[in-house]
Amino acid sequence: MTDSIYDDLGVPTVVNATGTKTRISGSLIREEAVEAMTDAARSFVRISDLQARASELISDVTGAEAGYVTCGASAGLMLGAAACIAGDDIDAMYQLPDTEGLADEIIVPRTHRSGYDHALRAAGATIVDVGTNDHHLGTGSRNVEPWEIAEAITEETAAIAYLQKEYTEPPLPKVVEIAHAHDVPVIVDAAAEVPPTSNLSRFIDEGADLVAFSGGKAIRGPQTTGILAGREDLVESVALQQLDMHAAEPVWDPPSGLVDVDRYDGVPRQGIGRSLKVGKEELVGLIKSLELFIEEDHDALGDEWLNRTNRIADRLSAEPALSTRTTEADKVSIAPEVVVTVDEDVAGITTIDLVRSLRQEDPRVFVGADSLADSAFTVNPMCLTDEEAEYVVERIRSYL
Ligand SMILES: *Cc1c(COP(=O)(O)O)cnc(C)c1O
């Protein structure tokens, strides 16, 4: 709400009352990370050296053998799929996304399917959907039985993809057990699963071969970053497929922590990941943000969000047209939220018009719109300051 580059550009800013959503630019990057990025911008650096350094940090905080900075969790899934399909075969790396003659199937339990599946397919993978949605029938039946995953594994299987959410089943260790019995790797999408910081290492502990996190959500790194943590050989394959490979063979000397040059007959061609470039500034910004994230007091932050949530709920429930309830932080949502139900007759405006109007303001005010069918919207505290929370309350009230 102060003068900013966005004023110069004539682009409205957003007061974010809906949490970390990529389309409204995710989270606000940490100041210290911005400073580190400015510093990073002043020198040339070999990108592979920086990736090797990031790998050490990611390995430290996740317990994985190695790590890689990607341009988002979604890119991490695509690179992970490419690594599982191509392995250390540099000819296969060059061939992707054409998978003719390669094992290219990635098994995904149906209730783990998401829009981010596209990342797997973009690497050339064919998705093999197993299980049902039967849990929703309320009969006690489960969405997917472990045997269904086991039965789907064939010579064509490249990996199993697992979406980590509270509702996903079977538990990851069970899926890992099945996969590893057949020598198949498991790729976990844990994009939004931190905090708690313990989740940085949890899925690796549970046996995942690769885990993708978003760098631009609660970690508050640059928007275009993600973390891929996992097996050394798979991360090496990712590096070979993502780094710029226009290198002169006789002097090709990537850091040994990232690539074991002796294992290859020559320099690979530009890989499928070359389109997923990560710059030195983003790499440094992610490293700095991750260091700060693991030191952060998440309990204090949780208390701050809870207090803000309660204040917002109090202020809004004082309106005759509105009733509120607060949800707790849980495994689906890392912050509590206010669910605001609108009595449209009393309010004199429909919930949809209210939410739409708020978004058309300057600055745009974004509240959560997942419950419009129930005449409700949500207010999320995590991307608001106290001052902004008050502003959001005032803007909502102005329509009633
Ligand atoms: C946010 C999210 C992604 C994508 O993460 P980016 O870092 O924006 O690429 C993937 N999967 C899930 C489940 C997510 O919540």
Coordinates of C-alpha atoms and ligand atoms in Angstrom, one line a residue:
M1 CA 0.0 0.0 0.0
T2 CA 3.1 2.2 -0.3
D3 CA 4.6 3.6 -3.4
S4 CA 6.3 0.8 -5.3
I5 CA 7.6 -0.4 -8.6
Y6 CA 4.0 -1.6 -9.2
D7 CA 2.8 2.0 -9.1
D8 CA 5.4 2.9 -11.7
L9 CA 4.3 0.0 -13.9
G10 CA 0.6 0.8 -13.3
V11 CA -0.1 -2.7 -12.1
P12 CA -2.3 -3.1 -9.0
T13 CA -0.8 -4.9 -6.0
V14 CA -2.7 -7.5 -4.0
V15 CA -3.6 -7.6 -0.4
N16 CA -3.4 -11.3 0.1
A17 CA -6.0 -12.8 2.5
T18 CA -6.0 -16.2 0.9
G19 CA -2.6 -17.7 1.7
T20 CA 0.3 -18.8 -0.6
K21 CA -1.2 -19.0 -4.1
T22 CA 1.2 -19.0 -7.0
R23 CA -1.2 -16.9 -9.3
I24 CA -1.0 -14.0 -6.9
S25 CA 2.7 -14.4 -6.5
G26 CA 3.0 -17.0 -3.7
S27 CA 4.7 -15.6 -0.7
L28 CA 6.8 -12.6 0.1
I29 CA 10.5 -13.5 -0.3
R30 CA 12.6 -13.0 2.8
E31 CA 14.4 -9.6 2.9
E32 CA 17.7 -11.4 3.7
A33 CA 17.2 -13.5 0.6
V34 CA 16.7 -10.5 -1.6
E35 CA 19.9 -9.0 -0.2
A36 CA 21.7 -12.2 -0.9
M37 CA 20.3 -12.2 -4.4
T38 CA 21.5 -8.7 -5.1
D39 CA 24.9 -9.7 -3.9
A40 CA 24.8 -12.8 -6.1
A41 CA 24.0 -10.7 -9.1
R42 CA 27.4 -9.0 -8.9
S43 CA 29.7 -11.9 -9.8
F44 CA 29.8 -14.7 -12.3
V45 CA 29.8 -18.1 -10.8
R46 CA 29.7 -21.6 -12.3
I47 CA 26.1 -22.7 -11.8
S48 CA 27.1 -26.4 -11.2
D49 CA 29.4 -25.2 -8.3
L50 CA 26.4 -23.4 -6.8
Q51 CA 24.1 -26.5 -7.3
A52 CA 26.8 -28.6 -5.6
R53 CA 26.8 -26.3 -2.7
A54 CA 23.0 -26.3 -2.6
S55 CA 23.1 -30.1 -2.7
E56 CA 25.1 -30.1 0.5
L57 CA 22.7 -27.9 2.3
I58 CA 19.6 -29.8 1.1
S59 CA 21.3 -33.0 2.1
D60 CA 22.0 -31.6 5.6
V61 CA 18.4 -30.5 6.2
T62 CA 16.6 -33.4 4.6
G63 CA 18.9 -36.3 5.3
A64 CA 18.8 -37.2 1.6
E65 CA 22.0 -38.2 -0.2
A66 CA 21.8 -35.2 -2.5
G67 CA 19.7 -32.3 -3.5
Y68 CA 19.0 -29.9 -6.4
V69 CA 17.5 -26.5 -6.8
T70 CA 14.7 -26.5 -9.4
C71 CA 12.5 -23.7 -10.7
G72 CA 9.6 -24.9 -8.6
A73 CA 8.2 -28.1 -7.1
S74 CA 6.4 -28.7 -10.4
A75 CA 9.8 -28.5 -12.2
G76 CA 11.2 -30.9 -9.6
L77 CA 8.5 -33.4 -10.5
M78 CA 9.3 -33.1 -14.2
L79 CA 13.0 -33.5 -13.6
G80 CA 12.5 -36.3 -11.2
A81 CA 10.4 -38.1 -13.8
A82 CA 13.0 -37.5 -16.4
A83 CA 15.7 -38.9 -14.0
C84 CA 13.6 -42.0 -13.2
I85 CA 13.1 -42.7 -16.9
A86 CA 16.6 -42.0 -18.3
G87 CA 18.7 -42.9 -15.3
D88 CA 22.4 -42.6 -16.3
D89 CA 21.8 -43.3 -20.0
I90 CA 22.8 -40.2 -21.8
D91 CA 21.3 -41.3 -25.0
A92 CA 17.9 -41.7 -23.3
M93 CA 18.4 -38.2 -21.7
Y94 CA 18.8 -36.8 -25.3
Q95 CA 15.8 -38.7 -26.5
L96 CA 13.3 -37.4 -23.9
P97 CA 10.4 -36.6 -24.0
D98 CA 10.2 -39.3 -26.7
T99 CA 10.2 -42.5 -24.7
E100 CA 10.2 -45.1 -27.5
G101 CA 12.0 -48.1 -26.2
L102 CA 12.2 -46.8 -22.6
A103 CA 10.3 -47.8 -19.5
D104 CA 8.2 -44.7 -19.2
E105 CA 5.2 -45.6 -17.0
I106 CA 4.6 -43.8 -13.7
I107 CA 2.0 -45.3 -11.5
V108 CA -0.2 -42.8 -9.6
P109 CA -3.0 -43.9 -7.2
R110 CA -6.1 -42.2 -8.5
T111 CA -6.6 -40.0 -5.4
H112 CA -3.0 -38.8 -5.8
R113 CA -3.8 -37.4 -9.3
S114 CA -3.6 -33.6 -9.5
G115 CA -3.1 -30.9 -12.0
Y116 CA 0.6 -31.2 -11.4
D117 CA 0.6 -34.6 -13.1
H118 CA 1.3 -32.6 -16.2
A119 CA 4.9 -32.2 -15.0
L120 CA 5.3 -36.0 -15.1
R121 CA 3.8 -36.2 -18.6
A122 CA 6.0 -33.4 -19.8
A123 CA 9.0 -35.5 -19.2
G124 CA 7.5 -38.2 -21.5
A125 CA 5.9 -40.3 -18.8
T126 CA 2.7 -42.2 -19.3
I127 CA 0.6 -42.1 -16.2
V128 CA -0.9 -45.4 -15.0
D129 CA -3.8 -44.6 -12.8
V130 CA -4.7 -47.2 -10.1
G131 CA -7.4 -47.5 -7.5
T132 CA -10.8 -45.8 -7.3
N133 CA -12.6 -43.0 -5.4
D134 CA -14.5 -45.5 -3.4
H135 CA -13.6 -44.0 -0.1
H136 CA -16.2 -41.3 -0.9
L137 CA -19.0 -43.9 -1.0
G138 CA -18.8 -44.1 2.7
T139 CA -18.9 -47.9 2.7
G140 CA -15.6 -48.3 4.5
S141 CA -14.0 -49.2 1.2
R142 CA -10.6 -47.7 0.5
N143 CA -9.4 -45.6 -2.4
V144 CA -6.5 -47.9 -3.3
E145 CA -5.3 -51.2 -2.0
P146 CA -1.6 -51.9 -1.8
W147 CA -2.0 -54.9 -4.0
E148 CA -3.4 -52.7 -6.8
I149 CA -0.1 -50.7 -6.8
A150 CA 1.9 -53.9 -6.7
E151 CA -0.1 -55.4 -9.6
A152 CA 0.4 -52.3 -11.8
I153 CA 4.2 -52.6 -11.7
T154 CA 5.6 -54.1 -14.9
E155 CA 8.8 -53.9 -17.0
E156 CA 7.5 -50.6 -18.3
T157 CA 7.4 -49.0 -14.8
A158 CA 9.7 -46.0 -14.3
A159 CA 8.4 -44.8 -11.0
I160 CA 5.5 -44.4 -8.6
A161 CA 4.4 -40.9 -7.9
Y162 CA 3.0 -40.1 -4.4
L163 CA 1.1 -36.9 -3.5
Q164 CA 1.7 -36.2 0.2
K165 CA -1.5 -35.0 1.8
E166 CA -3.4 -35.9 4.9
Y167 CA -6.0 -37.8 2.9
T168 CA -3.6 -39.8 0.7
E169 CA -3.3 -43.5 1.2
P170 CA -1.7 -46.0 1.6
P171 CA 0.9 -44.5 4.0
L172 CA 4.2 -43.7 2.2
P173 CA 6.2 -46.4 3.9
K174 CA 3.8 -49.0 2.6
V175 CA 4.1 -47.7 -1.0
V176 CA 7.9 -47.5 -0.7
E177 CA 8.0 -51.1 0.5
I178 CA 6.0 -52.3 -2.6
A179 CA 8.1 -50.1 -4.9
H180 CA 11.5 -51.1 -3.6
A181 CA 10.5 -54.8 -3.7
H182 CA 10.4 -54.3 -7.4
D183 CA 13.3 -51.9 -7.6
V184 CA 11.1 -49.0 -8.6
P185 CA 11.7 -45.5 -7.2
V186 CA 9.1 -43.3 -5.5
I187 CA 8.7 -39.6 -6.3
V188 CA 6.9 -37.6 -3.6
D189 CA 5.1 -34.3 -4.3
A190 CA 5.5 -32.6 -0.9
A191 CA 5.3 -29.1 -2.4
A192 CA 3.3 -27.5 0.4
E193 CA 4.1 -29.8 3.3
V194 CA 6.4 -27.6 5.3
P195 CA 6.2 -26.4 8.0
P196 CA 6.6 -28.5 10.1
T197 CA 10.3 -28.4 9.3
S198 CA 10.4 -32.1 10.4
N199 CA 8.7 -32.8 7.1
L200 CA 11.9 -31.8 5.3
S201 CA 13.4 -35.1 6.4
R202 CA 10.3 -37.2 7.1
F203 CA 9.6 -38.5 3.6
I204 CA 13.3 -39.3 3.0
D205 CA 13.2 -41.1 6.3
E206 CA 10.1 -43.0 5.1
G207 CA 12.1 -44.2 2.1
A208 CA 11.2 -41.8 -0.7
D209 CA 13.7 -41.8 -3.6
L210 CA 13.0 -38.2 -4.6
V211 CA 10.9 -35.5 -2.8
A212 CA 9.9 -32.2 -4.3
F213 CA 9.2 -29.1 -2.2
S214 CA 8.2 -25.6 -3.3
G215 CA 10.8 -22.9 -2.5
G216 CA 8.2 -20.1 -2.9
K217 CA 5.6 -21.2 -0.3
A218 CA 6.3 -21.2 3.4
I219 CA 10.1 -21.4 2.9
R220 CA 9.7 -17.9 1.3
G221 CA 12.5 -18.2 -1.1
P222 CA 12.3 -16.8 -4.7
Q223 CA 8.9 -17.7 -6.4
T224 CA 10.7 -19.6 -9.1
T225 CA 12.5 -22.1 -6.9
G226 CA 11.9 -25.5 -5.6
I227 CA 13.9 -28.2 -3.9
L228 CA 14.4 -31.7 -5.1
A229 CA 16.0 -34.0 -2.5
G230 CA 16.8 -37.6 -2.9
R231 CA 19.1 -40.4 -4.2
E232 CA 22.5 -39.3 -5.4
D233 CA 22.2 -41.2 -8.7
L234 CA 18.8 -39.7 -9.5
V235 CA 20.0 -36.1 -8.6
E236 CA 23.0 -36.7 -10.8
S237 CA 20.7 -37.6 -13.7
V238 CA 18.7 -34.4 -12.9
A239 CA 21.8 -32.3 -13.0
L240 CA 22.9 -33.8 -16.4
Q241 CA 19.5 -33.1 -17.8
Q242 CA 19.1 -29.6 -16.4
L243 CA 22.5 -27.9 -16.5
D244 CA 23.6 -26.1 -19.7
M245 CA 25.6 -28.8 -21.5
H246 CA 27.3 -26.7 -24.2
A247 CA 30.7 -27.7 -22.7
A248 CA 33.9 -28.6 -24.5
E249 CA 34.4 -32.3 -23.8
P250 CA 38.2 -32.2 -23.0
V251 CA 37.7 -29.6 -20.3
W252 CA 34.3 -30.7 -19.0
D253 CA 34.8 -30.8 -15.3
P254 CA 31.5 -30.5 -13.3
P255 CA 31.8 -30.7 -9.5
S256 CA 32.4 -34.2 -8.3
G257 CA 29.8 -33.7 -5.7
L258 CA 27.2 -33.5 -8.4
V259 CA 28.4 -35.5 -11.4
D260 CA 30.9 -38.4 -11.6
V261 CA 32.3 -37.6 -15.0
D262 CA 34.1 -41.0 -15.3
R263 CA 30.7 -42.8 -15.5
Y264 CA 30.0 -41.2 -18.9
D265 CA 31.5 -41.6 -22.3
G266 CA 31.1 -37.9 -23.1
V267 CA 29.2 -34.8 -22.5
P268 CA 25.4 -35.2 -22.7
R269 CA 23.4 -33.1 -25.1
Q270 CA 21.2 -30.3 -23.8
G271 CA 18.5 -32.2 -21.8
I272 CA 14.8 -31.8 -21.3
G273 CA 15.5 -29.8 -18.2
R274 CA 17.4 -27.1 -20.1
S275 CA 14.1 -25.3 -20.4
L276 CA 13.9 -25.2 -16.6
K277 CA 16.8 -22.8 -16.0
V278 CA 17.6 -21.7 -12.5
G279 CA 19.8 -18.5 -12.2
K280 CA 22.5 -17.8 -9.7
E281 CA 20.3 -15.2 -8.0
E282 CA 17.5 -17.7 -7.5
L283 CA 19.9 -20.4 -6.3
V284 CA 21.4 -18.1 -3.7
G285 CA 18.0 -16.8 -2.7
L286 CA 16.8 -20.3 -2.1
I287 CA 19.9 -21.3 -0.1
K288 CA 19.5 -18.3 2.1
S289 CA 15.8 -18.8 2.6
L290 CA 16.1 -22.4 3.4
E291 CA 18.8 -21.6 6.0
L292 CA 16.5 -19.1 7.6
F293 CA 13.4 -21.3 7.4
I294 CA 15.0 -24.1 9.4
E295 CA 16.0 -21.6 12.1
E296 CA 12.6 -19.9 12.3
D297 CA 10.4 -20.2 15.3
H298 CA 7.3 -21.8 13.7
D299 CA 5.4 -22.0 17.0
A300 CA 5.7 -18.2 17.4
L301 CA 4.6 -17.8 13.8
G302 CA 1.7 -20.1 14.4
D303 CA 0.6 -18.1 17.5
E304 CA 0.8 -14.9 15.5
W305 CA -1.4 -16.4 12.7
L306 CA -3.9 -17.6 15.3
N307 CA -4.1 -14.2 17.1
R308 CA -4.7 -12.5 13.7
T309 CA -7.3 -15.0 12.8
N310 CA -9.2 -14.5 16.0
R311 CA -9.1 -10.8 15.6
I312 CA -10.4 -10.9 12.1
A313 CA -13.2 -13.3 13.1
D314 CA -14.2 -11.0 16.0
R315 CA -14.3 -8.0 13.8
L316 CA -16.3 -9.6 11.0
S317 CA -18.8 -11.5 13.3
A318 CA -19.8 -8.1 14.6
E319 CA -21.5 -7.5 11.3
P320 CA -25.2 -8.7 11.3
A321 CA -24.8 -10.1 7.7
L322 CA -21.8 -12.2 8.5
S323 CA -21.2 -15.2 10.7
T324 CA -17.8 -16.7 11.2
R325 CA -16.1 -19.8 12.4
T326 CA -12.3 -20.4 12.5
T327 CA -10.6 -23.5 11.3
E328 CA -7.5 -24.9 12.9
A329 CA -4.1 -25.3 11.3
D330 CA -3.9 -28.9 10.3
K331 CA -2.2 -31.1 7.8
V332 CA -4.1 -29.7 4.9
S333 CA -3.7 -26.1 5.7
I334 CA -0.6 -24.8 7.6
A335 CA -2.5 -21.8 9.0
P336 CA -5.9 -21.4 10.7
E337 CA -8.5 -19.5 8.7
V338 CA -11.7 -17.6 9.2
V339 CA -14.7 -19.0 7.3
V340 CA -17.1 -16.2 6.7
T341 CA -20.7 -17.1 5.8
V342 CA -22.7 -14.3 4.2
D343 CA -26.4 -13.9 4.9
E344 CA -27.1 -12.5 1.4
D345 CA -30.5 -11.0 2.2
V346 CA -29.1 -9.0 5.1
A347 CA -25.9 -8.2 3.3
G348 CA -27.6 -6.9 0.2
I349 CA -24.9 -8.4 -2.0
T350 CA -24.2 -12.0 -3.1
T351 CA -21.0 -13.7 -1.8
I352 CA -19.8 -14.0 -5.4
D353 CA -20.3 -10.3 -6.1
L354 CA -18.6 -9.4 -2.9
V355 CA -15.5 -11.6 -3.6
R356 CA -15.4 -10.5 -7.2
S357 CA -15.7 -6.8 -6.2
L358 CA -12.9 -7.1 -3.7
R359 CA -10.6 -8.5 -6.4
Q360 CA -11.4 -5.6 -8.7
E361 CA -10.3 -3.0 -6.3
D362 CA -6.9 -1.3 -6.3
P363 CA -5.1 -2.8 -4.5
R364 CA -6.9 -6.0 -5.3
V365 CA -8.1 -7.8 -2.2
F366 CA -8.0 -11.6 -2.5
V367 CA -10.0 -13.6 0.0
G368 CA -10.4 -17.4 -0.4
A369 CA -13.1 -18.5 -2.8
D370 CA -13.3 -22.2 -2.3
S371 CA -16.7 -22.1 -0.5
L372 CA -18.7 -19.7 -2.7
A373 CA -21.3 -22.4 -3.3
D374 CA -22.0 -22.3 0.5
S375 CA -22.3 -18.5 0.5
A376 CA -19.0 -18.3 2.2
F377 CA -15.4 -17.1 1.7
T378 CA -12.3 -17.5 3.8
V379 CA -9.7 -15.1 5.2
N380 CA -6.3 -16.5 5.7
P381 CA -3.9 -14.7 8.1
M382 CA -0.5 -15.9 6.9
C383 CA 0.2 -13.4 4.1
L384 CA -1.2 -10.4 5.9
T385 CA 0.2 -7.9 8.3
D386 CA -2.0 -6.8 11.1
E387 CA -2.5 -3.5 9.3
E388 CA -3.5 -5.3 6.1
A389 CA -5.9 -7.5 8.1
E390 CA -7.7 -4.5 9.4
Y391 CA -7.8 -3.1 5.8
V392 CA -9.4 -6.3 4.6
V393 CA -12.0 -6.2 7.3
E394 CA -12.8 -2.6 6.4
R395 CA -13.1 -3.4 2.7
I396 CA -15.4 -6.3 3.3
R397 CA -17.6 -4.2 5.6
S398 CA -17.8 -1.4 3.0
Y399 CA -20.0 -3.7 0.8
L400 CA -22.5 -4.6 3.4
Ligands
LIG1 C1 2.2 -25.7 -5.1 C2 2.2 -27.1 -5.4 C3 2.9 -27.6 -6.5 C4 3.7 -26.6 -7.4 O1 4.8 -26.0 -6.7 P1 5.6 -24.8 -7.5 O2 6.8 -24.6 -6.6 O3 4.7 -23.7 -7.6 O4 6.0 -25.4 -8.8 C5 2.9 -28.9 -6.8 N1 2.2 -29.8 -6.1 C6 1.4 -29.4 -5.0 C7 0.6 -30.4 -4.3 C8 1.4 -28.0 -4.7 O5 0.7 -27.6 -3.6

